[in-house]
Amino acid sequence: MTEAILLVGGKGTRLRPLTVHTPKPMVPAAGVPFLTHQLARAKAAGVEHIVLATSYLAEVFEPYFGDGAALGLHLEYVTEEEPLGTGGAIRNAAAHLRSGPDDPVLVFNGDILTGLDIQALVRTHASTGADVSLHLTKVTDPRAYGLVPTDGTGRVLAFLEKPQTPEEIVTDQINAGAYVFRRSVIDSIPTGRPVSVERETFPGLLSDGAHLQGLVDSTYWLDLGTPAAFVRGSADLVLGRAPSPAVPGRCGDRLVLPTATVAPDAKLTGGTVVGEGASVAGGARVYGSTIMPGAVIEPGAVITDSLVGSRARVGERTVLTGAVIGDGAEVGPDNELREGVRVWCDARIPAGAVRFSSDQ
């Protein structure tokens, strides 16, 4: 297998305000756009040619990655004028593939951080003669996912959308968002309209008697669809819990990009990232968080499991816990923002305006 389709067209609505100005795959994780980690892992698995299926803010990808030569890849870009769904996006990108009808093509989603052994998935596909092979992972609570039960040989039996009752939870295996397709199967997906591989293509193939093979790989897996998950994924990359050859530095408790400035008495732990041109002042404490390029953290601020957007400013003694601060926003001194709060891009919060505890 030498080529792949990477689906990067989603709007990332669950991640807003991170995705107001930046498509989800381009939001920095561990110091580089998240997409960089996926491209690097595909390259390490032997992929040479990748077609990026873009849609939302499609114009930002090619100026950053170019033809892919810097990563040792050949990249091409396809843009959907109207959203086509996962299956439609795959079919729309197929014109740029070079594979023959029986050749394998890797397809993966642009918002999944995983330690999947890609070569093992390809070997499984080849050894079983499958039409499509799917990466499956096991989760403790599968209610938010599509379930994929398999038989004793790993052959897929059904695709069950998000279960609503305990009786519907027949397996803890879920679709993990990476596939190997026989090229001819991609060519059979309808053109010119939205198609979901999860709801239409895969169930249709099963009903037609096609062979769909599952590979359960329960190494690291995380859907980066929410701000909390994205922050955690970035920290896990820095800490070395999630594998990537693209982390720009040694794994450890913190990652400070070259042009960032951090005061000697500031404390950075838990996989914290400080981006290019950002600054962290004296007495600040930052745990498991992402400080985007150009952001400013003032003296004595305490930031935990949070993301501070590009050029944003966090005032003195302000406490952030599980918060997202949008690009260019300013949070004044002595504020206290807790779990789930999202401050929109360029917003202004005055000193001491928001608290969850007494001001004494």
PDB file of C-alpha atoms in Angstrom, residues 87-320:
ATOM      1  CA  GLY A  87     -18.355   8.385   1.703  1.00  0.00           C
ATOM      2  CA  GLY A  88     -18.889  11.232  -0.728  1.00  0.00           C
ATOM      3  CA  ALA A  89     -15.560  12.773   0.267  1.00  0.00           C
ATOM      4  CA  ILE A  90     -13.754   9.473  -0.312  1.00  0.00           C
ATOM      5  CA  ARG A  91     -15.379   9.074  -3.738  1.00  0.00           C
ATOM      6  CA  ASN A  92     -14.623  12.691  -4.636  1.00  0.00           C
ATOM      7  CA  ALA A  93     -10.923  12.119  -3.932  1.00  0.00           C
ATOM      8  CA  ALA A  94     -10.733   8.869  -5.912  1.00  0.00           C
ATOM      9  CA  ALA A  95      -9.958  10.574  -9.228  1.00  0.00           C
ATOM     10  CA  HIS A  96      -6.506  11.424  -7.867  1.00  0.00           C
ATOM     11  CA  LEU A  97      -5.640   7.852  -6.877  1.00  0.00           C
ATOM     12  CA  ARG A  98      -3.216   5.817  -8.939  1.00  0.00           C
ATOM     13  CA  SER A  99      -4.098   2.379  -7.569  1.00  0.00           C
ATOM     14  CA  GLY A 100      -5.446  -0.490  -9.628  1.00  0.00           C
ATOM     15  CA  PRO A 101      -8.906  -1.997  -8.913  1.00  0.00           C
ATOM     16  CA  ASP A 102      -7.614  -4.593  -6.429  1.00  0.00           C
ATOM     17  CA  ASP A 103      -5.003  -2.429  -4.725  1.00  0.00           C
ATOM     18  CA  PRO A 104      -5.421  -1.327  -1.099  1.00  0.00           C
ATOM     19  CA  VAL A 105      -6.057   2.326  -0.239  1.00  0.00           C
ATOM     20  CA  LEU A 106      -5.759   3.615   3.317  1.00  0.00           C
ATOM     21  CA  VAL A 107      -8.539   6.005   4.401  1.00  0.00           C
ATOM     22  CA  PHE A 108      -8.493   7.806   7.722  1.00  0.00           C
ATOM     23  CA  ASN A 109     -10.284  10.602   9.546  1.00  0.00           C
ATOM     24  CA  GLY A 110      -8.596  13.904  10.289  1.00  0.00           C
ATOM     25  CA  ASP A 111      -9.657  14.120  13.934  1.00  0.00           C
ATOM     26  CA  ILE A 112      -8.465  10.811  15.427  1.00  0.00           C
ATOM     27  CA  LEU A 113      -5.258  10.494  17.454  1.00  0.00           C
ATOM     28  CA  THR A 114      -4.261   6.857  17.526  1.00  0.00           C
ATOM     29  CA  GLY A 115      -1.395   4.455  18.007  1.00  0.00           C
ATOM     30  CA  LEU A 116      -2.835   2.064  15.414  1.00  0.00           C
ATOM     31  CA  ASP A 117      -0.344  -0.257  13.751  1.00  0.00           C
ATOM     32  CA  ILE A 118      -1.235   0.788  10.196  1.00  0.00           C
ATOM     33  CA  GLN A 119       0.867  -1.953   8.638  1.00  0.00           C
ATOM     34  CA  ALA A 120      -0.968  -4.569  10.716  1.00  0.00           C
ATOM     35  CA  LEU A 121      -4.280  -3.307   9.336  1.00  0.00           C
ATOM     36  CA  VAL A 122      -2.908  -3.587   5.788  1.00  0.00           C
ATOM     37  CA  ARG A 123      -1.602  -7.114   6.466  1.00  0.00           C
ATOM     38  CA  THR A 124      -4.998  -8.137   7.843  1.00  0.00           C
ATOM     39  CA  HIS A 125      -6.661  -6.737   4.734  1.00  0.00           C
ATOM     40  CA  ALA A 126      -4.334  -8.701   2.455  1.00  0.00           C
ATOM     41  CA  SER A 127      -4.400 -11.996   4.361  1.00  0.00           C
ATOM     42  CA  THR A 128      -8.203 -12.120   4.642  1.00  0.00           C
ATOM     43  CA  GLY A 129      -8.952 -10.946   1.107  1.00  0.00           C
ATOM     44  CA  ALA A 130     -11.370  -8.366   2.488  1.00  0.00           C
ATOM     45  CA  ASP A 131     -13.137  -5.733   0.449  1.00  0.00           C
ATOM     46  CA  VAL A 132     -12.799  -3.265   3.331  1.00  0.00           C
ATOM     47  CA  SER A 133     -10.865  -3.639   6.573  1.00  0.00           C
ATOM     48  CA  LEU A 134     -11.693  -1.478   9.576  1.00  0.00           C
ATOM     49  CA  HIS A 135      -9.759  -0.440  12.641  1.00  0.00           C
ATOM     50  CA  LEU A 136     -11.914  -1.240  15.674  1.00  0.00           C
ATOM     51  CA  THR A 137     -11.209  -0.232  19.247  1.00  0.00           C
ATOM     52  CA  LYS A 138     -12.849  -1.154  22.546  1.00  0.00           C
ATOM     53  CA  VAL A 139     -14.379   1.549  24.751  1.00  0.00           C
ATOM     54  CA  THR A 140     -15.804   1.406  28.263  1.00  0.00           C
ATOM     55  CA  ASP A 141     -18.994   3.270  27.346  1.00  0.00           C
ATOM     56  CA  PRO A 142     -19.938   2.717  23.685  1.00  0.00           C
ATOM     57  CA  ARG A 143     -23.242   4.640  23.759  1.00  0.00           C
ATOM     58  CA  ALA A 144     -21.804   7.629  21.886  1.00  0.00           C
ATOM     59  CA  TYR A 145     -20.404   5.511  19.064  1.00  0.00           C
ATOM     60  CA  GLY A 146     -21.399   3.168  16.273  1.00  0.00           C
ATOM     61  CA  LEU A 147     -20.973  -0.472  17.349  1.00  0.00           C
ATOM     62  CA  VAL A 148     -19.296  -3.050  15.098  1.00  0.00           C
ATOM     63  CA  PRO A 149     -19.773  -6.663  16.240  1.00  0.00           C
ATOM     64  CA  THR A 150     -17.571  -9.316  14.618  1.00  0.00           C
ATOM     65  CA  ASP A 151     -17.438 -13.110  14.549  1.00  0.00           C
ATOM     66  CA  GLY A 152     -14.606 -15.267  15.866  1.00  0.00           C
ATOM     67  CA  THR A 153     -12.487 -14.606  12.782  1.00  0.00           C
ATOM     68  CA  GLY A 154     -12.932 -10.837  12.941  1.00  0.00           C
ATOM     69  CA  ARG A 155     -15.425 -10.662  10.080  1.00  0.00           C
ATOM     70  CA  VAL A 156     -17.858  -7.776  10.546  1.00  0.00           C
ATOM     71  CA  LEU A 157     -21.437  -8.870  11.255  1.00  0.00           C
ATOM     72  CA  ALA A 158     -23.289  -5.551  11.459  1.00  0.00           C
ATOM     73  CA  PHE A 159     -23.079  -1.800  11.901  1.00  0.00           C
ATOM     74  CA  LEU A 160     -25.223  -0.581  14.785  1.00  0.00           C
ATOM     75  CA  GLU A 161     -25.685   3.154  15.235  1.00  0.00           C
ATOM     76  CA  LYS A 162     -25.439   4.721  18.677  1.00  0.00           C
ATOM     77  CA  PRO A 163     -27.303   2.369  21.052  1.00  0.00           C
ATOM     78  CA  GLN A 164     -30.098   3.851  23.149  1.00  0.00           C
ATOM     79  CA  THR A 165     -30.832   0.983  25.563  1.00  0.00           C
ATOM     80  CA  PRO A 166     -28.643  -1.543  27.439  1.00  0.00           C
ATOM     81  CA  GLU A 167     -30.078  -4.343  25.286  1.00  0.00           C
ATOM     82  CA  GLU A 168     -28.698  -2.656  22.174  1.00  0.00           C
ATOM     83  CA  ILE A 169     -25.126  -2.709  23.499  1.00  0.00           C
ATOM     84  CA  VAL A 170     -24.081  -6.050  22.018  1.00  0.00           C
ATOM     85  CA  THR A 171     -20.349  -5.266  21.874  1.00  0.00           C
ATOM     86  CA  ASP A 172     -17.812  -2.783  23.169  1.00  0.00           C
ATOM     87  CA  GLN A 173     -16.142  -2.585  19.741  1.00  0.00           C
ATOM     88  CA  ILE A 174     -16.522   0.682  17.840  1.00  0.00           C
ATOM     89  CA  ASN A 175     -15.535   2.014  14.455  1.00  0.00           C
ATOM     90  CA  ALA A 176     -12.231   3.806  15.113  1.00  0.00           C
ATOM     91  CA  GLY A 177     -12.082   5.809  11.878  1.00  0.00           C
ATOM     92  CA  ALA A 178      -9.312   4.136   9.849  1.00  0.00           C
ATOM     93  CA  TYR A 179      -9.927   1.785   6.937  1.00  0.00           C
ATOM     94  CA  VAL A 180      -8.245  -0.055   4.098  1.00  0.00           C
ATOM     95  CA  PHE A 181     -10.455  -0.174   0.983  1.00  0.00           C
ATOM     96  CA  ARG A 182     -10.084  -2.275  -2.107  1.00  0.00           C
ATOM     97  CA  ARG A 183      -9.835   0.464  -4.759  1.00  0.00           C
ATOM     98  CA  SER A 184     -12.794  -0.931  -6.727  1.00  0.00           C
ATOM     99  CA  VAL A 185     -15.025  -0.507  -3.664  1.00  0.00           C
ATOM    100  CA  ILE A 186     -14.218   3.206  -3.544  1.00  0.00           C
ATOM    101  CA  ASP A 187     -15.160   3.489  -7.212  1.00  0.00           C
ATOM    102  CA  SER A 188     -18.563   1.927  -6.449  1.00  0.00           C
ATOM    103  CA  ILE A 189     -19.578   4.765  -4.081  1.00  0.00           C
ATOM    104  CA  PRO A 190     -22.175   7.053  -5.742  1.00  0.00           C
ATOM    105  CA  THR A 191     -20.939  10.400  -7.001  1.00  0.00           C
ATOM    106  CA  GLY A 192     -22.381  13.882  -6.812  1.00  0.00           C
ATOM    107  CA  ARG A 193     -24.329  13.531  -3.566  1.00  0.00           C
ATOM    108  CA  PRO A 194     -23.676  13.165   0.177  1.00  0.00           C
ATOM    109  CA  VAL A 195     -22.878   9.595   1.246  1.00  0.00           C
ATOM    110  CA  SER A 196     -22.076   8.284   4.734  1.00  0.00           C
ATOM    111  CA  VAL A 197     -19.752   5.283   4.831  1.00  0.00           C
ATOM    112  CA  GLU A 198     -20.998   4.455   8.336  1.00  0.00           C
ATOM    113  CA  ARG A 199     -24.742   4.595   7.554  1.00  0.00           C
ATOM    114  CA  GLU A 200     -24.879   3.754   3.841  1.00  0.00           C
ATOM    115  CA  THR A 201     -21.691   2.338   2.300  1.00  0.00           C
ATOM    116  CA  PHE A 202     -20.706  -0.218   4.939  1.00  0.00           C
ATOM    117  CA  PRO A 203     -24.230  -1.549   5.673  1.00  0.00           C
ATOM    118  CA  GLY A 204     -24.890  -1.712   1.924  1.00  0.00           C
ATOM    119  CA  LEU A 205     -21.721  -3.705   1.327  1.00  0.00           C
ATOM    120  CA  LEU A 206     -22.689  -6.139   4.087  1.00  0.00           C
ATOM    121  CA  SER A 207     -26.173  -6.667   2.644  1.00  0.00           C
ATOM    122  CA  ASP A 208     -24.574  -7.341  -0.750  1.00  0.00           C
ATOM    123  CA  GLY A 209     -22.386 -10.060   0.752  1.00  0.00           C
ATOM    124  CA  ALA A 210     -19.089  -8.184   0.675  1.00  0.00           C
ATOM    125  CA  HIS A 211     -16.302  -9.144   3.067  1.00  0.00           C
ATOM    126  CA  LEU A 212     -15.675  -6.514   5.729  1.00  0.00           C
ATOM    127  CA  GLN A 213     -12.918  -7.385   8.186  1.00  0.00           C
ATOM    128  CA  GLY A 214     -12.342  -5.849  11.592  1.00  0.00           C
ATOM    129  CA  LEU A 215      -8.990  -5.496  13.339  1.00  0.00           C
ATOM    130  CA  VAL A 216      -9.260  -4.738  17.048  1.00  0.00           C
ATOM    131  CA  ASP A 217      -6.303  -2.595  18.054  1.00  0.00           C
ATOM    132  CA  SER A 218      -6.694  -1.213  21.563  1.00  0.00           C
ATOM    133  CA  THR A 219      -3.561   0.885  21.691  1.00  0.00           C
ATOM    134  CA  TYR A 220      -3.947   4.624  22.248  1.00  0.00           C
ATOM    135  CA  TRP A 221      -7.105   6.061  20.649  1.00  0.00           C
ATOM    136  CA  LEU A 222      -8.761   9.437  21.137  1.00  0.00           C
ATOM    137  CA  ASP A 223     -11.424  11.347  19.209  1.00  0.00           C
ATOM    138  CA  LEU A 224     -10.253  14.967  19.311  1.00  0.00           C
ATOM    139  CA  GLY A 225     -13.716  16.366  18.621  1.00  0.00           C
ATOM    140  CA  THR A 226     -14.102  18.391  21.830  1.00  0.00           C
ATOM    141  CA  PRO A 227     -11.830  21.045  23.367  1.00  0.00           C
ATOM    142  CA  ALA A 228     -11.155  18.906  26.439  1.00  0.00           C
ATOM    143  CA  ALA A 229     -10.162  15.934  24.272  1.00  0.00           C
ATOM    144  CA  PHE A 230      -7.979  18.096  22.033  1.00  0.00           C
ATOM    145  CA  VAL A 231      -6.088  19.524  25.012  1.00  0.00           C
ATOM    146  CA  ARG A 232      -5.634  16.043  26.435  1.00  0.00           C
ATOM    147  CA  GLY A 233      -4.419  14.663  23.110  1.00  0.00           C
ATOM    148  CA  SER A 234      -1.814  17.406  22.775  1.00  0.00           C
ATOM    149  CA  ALA A 235      -0.573  16.749  26.315  1.00  0.00           C
ATOM    150  CA  ASP A 236      -0.411  12.994  25.658  1.00  0.00           C
ATOM    151  CA  LEU A 237       1.718  13.618  22.559  1.00  0.00           C
ATOM    152  CA  VAL A 238       4.137  15.729  24.600  1.00  0.00           C
ATOM    153  CA  LEU A 239       4.234  13.159  27.417  1.00  0.00           C
ATOM    154  CA  GLY A 240       4.871  10.333  24.942  1.00  0.00           C
ATOM    155  CA  ARG A 241       1.644   8.500  25.750  1.00  0.00           C
ATOM    156  CA  ALA A 242       0.461   8.955  22.159  1.00  0.00           C
ATOM    157  CA  PRO A 243       3.058   8.053  19.512  1.00  0.00           C
ATOM    158  CA  SER A 244       4.099  10.506  16.805  1.00  0.00           C
ATOM    159  CA  PRO A 245       7.355  11.075  14.941  1.00  0.00           C
ATOM    160  CA  ALA A 246       6.327  14.715  14.386  1.00  0.00           C
ATOM    161  CA  VAL A 247       6.587  16.084  17.938  1.00  0.00           C
ATOM    162  CA  PRO A 248       9.133  18.949  17.561  1.00  0.00           C
ATOM    163  CA  GLY A 249      11.288  18.055  20.532  1.00  0.00           C
ATOM    164  CA  ARG A 250      11.874  15.412  23.170  1.00  0.00           C
ATOM    165  CA  CYS A 251       8.902  13.950  24.990  1.00  0.00           C
ATOM    166  CA  GLY A 252       8.575  15.106  28.568  1.00  0.00           C
ATOM    167  CA  ASP A 253       6.615  17.258  30.977  1.00  0.00           C
ATOM    168  CA  ARG A 254       6.599  20.312  28.736  1.00  0.00           C
ATOM    169  CA  LEU A 255       7.296  21.487  25.213  1.00  0.00           C
ATOM    170  CA  VAL A 256       8.445  25.087  24.739  1.00  0.00           C
ATOM    171  CA  LEU A 257       8.792  26.158  21.109  1.00  0.00           C
ATOM    172  CA  PRO A 258      12.016  28.010  20.190  1.00  0.00           C
ATOM    173  CA  THR A 259      10.747  31.613  20.101  1.00  0.00           C
ATOM    174  CA  ALA A 260       8.567  31.332  23.214  1.00  0.00           C
ATOM    175  CA  THR A 261       9.670  32.937  26.485  1.00  0.00           C
ATOM    176  CA  VAL A 262       9.080  31.393  29.896  1.00  0.00           C
ATOM    177  CA  ALA A 263      10.083  33.076  33.164  1.00  0.00           C
ATOM    178  CA  PRO A 264      12.532  31.055  35.282  1.00  0.00           C
ATOM    179  CA  ASP A 265      10.057  30.737  38.154  1.00  0.00           C
ATOM    180  CA  ALA A 266       7.055  29.779  35.999  1.00  0.00           C
ATOM    181  CA  LYS A 267       6.037  26.126  36.374  1.00  0.00           C
ATOM    182  CA  LEU A 268       5.030  24.091  33.320  1.00  0.00           C
ATOM    183  CA  THR A 269       3.996  20.448  33.805  1.00  0.00           C
ATOM    184  CA  GLY A 270       1.670  17.701  32.588  1.00  0.00           C
ATOM    185  CA  GLY A 271       2.499  17.905  28.887  1.00  0.00           C
ATOM    186  CA  THR A 272       2.036  21.659  28.580  1.00  0.00           C
ATOM    187  CA  VAL A 273       2.875  23.286  25.225  1.00  0.00           C
ATOM    188  CA  VAL A 274       3.977  26.906  24.829  1.00  0.00           C
ATOM    189  CA  GLY A 275       3.763  27.933  21.182  1.00  0.00           C
ATOM    190  CA  GLU A 276       5.961  30.143  19.014  1.00  0.00           C
ATOM    191  CA  GLY A 277       6.215  33.718  20.274  1.00  0.00           C
ATOM    192  CA  ALA A 278       4.084  33.065  23.350  1.00  0.00           C
ATOM    193  CA  SER A 279       5.171  34.221  26.803  1.00  0.00           C
ATOM    194  CA  VAL A 280       4.589  32.884  30.303  1.00  0.00           C
ATOM    195  CA  ALA A 281       5.409  35.332  33.099  1.00  0.00           C
ATOM    196  CA  GLY A 282       6.858  34.824  36.551  1.00  0.00           C
ATOM    197  CA  GLY A 283       4.893  32.834  39.105  1.00  0.00           C
ATOM    198  CA  ALA A 284       2.491  31.415  36.529  1.00  0.00           C
ATOM    199  CA  ARG A 285       1.594  27.728  36.787  1.00  0.00           C
ATOM    200  CA  VAL A 286       0.448  25.841  33.708  1.00  0.00           C
ATOM    201  CA  TYR A 287      -0.556  22.167  33.869  1.00  0.00           C
ATOM    202  CA  GLY A 288      -1.554  19.945  30.933  1.00  0.00           C
ATOM    203  CA  SER A 289      -2.485  22.938  28.790  1.00  0.00           C
ATOM    204  CA  THR A 290      -1.822  24.383  25.348  1.00  0.00           C
ATOM    205  CA  ILE A 291      -0.659  27.986  25.013  1.00  0.00           C
ATOM    206  CA  MET A 292      -1.012  28.897  21.330  1.00  0.00           C
ATOM    207  CA  PRO A 293       1.455  31.060  19.363  1.00  0.00           C
ATOM    208  CA  GLY A 294       1.680  34.678  20.486  1.00  0.00           C
ATOM    209  CA  ALA A 295      -0.444  34.214  23.617  1.00  0.00           C
ATOM    210  CA  VAL A 296       0.510  36.023  26.832  1.00  0.00           C
ATOM    211  CA  ILE A 297       0.186  34.522  30.317  1.00  0.00           C
ATOM    212  CA  GLU A 298       0.661  37.197  32.972  1.00  0.00           C
ATOM    213  CA  PRO A 299       2.248  36.791  36.437  1.00  0.00           C
ATOM    214  CA  GLY A 300       0.596  34.415  38.895  1.00  0.00           C
ATOM    215  CA  ALA A 301      -1.974  32.982  36.485  1.00  0.00           C
ATOM    216  CA  VAL A 302      -2.920  29.339  37.111  1.00  0.00           C
ATOM    217  CA  ILE A 303      -3.967  27.357  34.024  1.00  0.00           C
ATOM    218  CA  THR A 304      -5.052  23.697  34.145  1.00  0.00           C
ATOM    219  CA  ASP A 305      -6.257  21.459  31.293  1.00  0.00           C
ATOM    220  CA  SER A 306      -7.050  24.520  29.185  1.00  0.00           C
ATOM    221  CA  LEU A 307      -6.291  26.001  25.809  1.00  0.00           C
ATOM    222  CA  VAL A 308      -5.328  29.638  25.301  1.00  0.00           C
ATOM    223  CA  GLY A 309      -5.714  30.733  21.675  1.00  0.00           C
ATOM    224  CA  SER A 310      -3.301  32.605  19.444  1.00  0.00           C
ATOM    225  CA  ARG A 311      -2.539  36.155  20.600  1.00  0.00           C
ATOM    226  CA  ALA A 312      -4.905  35.791  23.575  1.00  0.00           C
ATOM    227  CA  ARG A 313      -4.005  37.254  26.966  1.00  0.00           C
ATOM    228  CA  VAL A 314      -4.655  35.836  30.430  1.00  0.00           C
ATOM    229  CA  GLY A 315      -4.376  38.407  33.223  1.00  0.00           C
ATOM    230  CA  GLU A 316      -2.520  38.301  36.519  1.00  0.00           C
ATOM    231  CA  ARG A 317      -3.768  35.764  39.078  1.00  0.00           C
ATOM    232  CA  THR A 318      -6.544  34.579  36.766  1.00  0.00           C
ATOM    233  CA  VAL A 319      -7.432  30.895  37.174  1.00  0.00           C
ATOM    234  CA  LEU A 320      -8.459  28.759  34.183  1.00  0.00           C
TER     235      LEU A 320
END
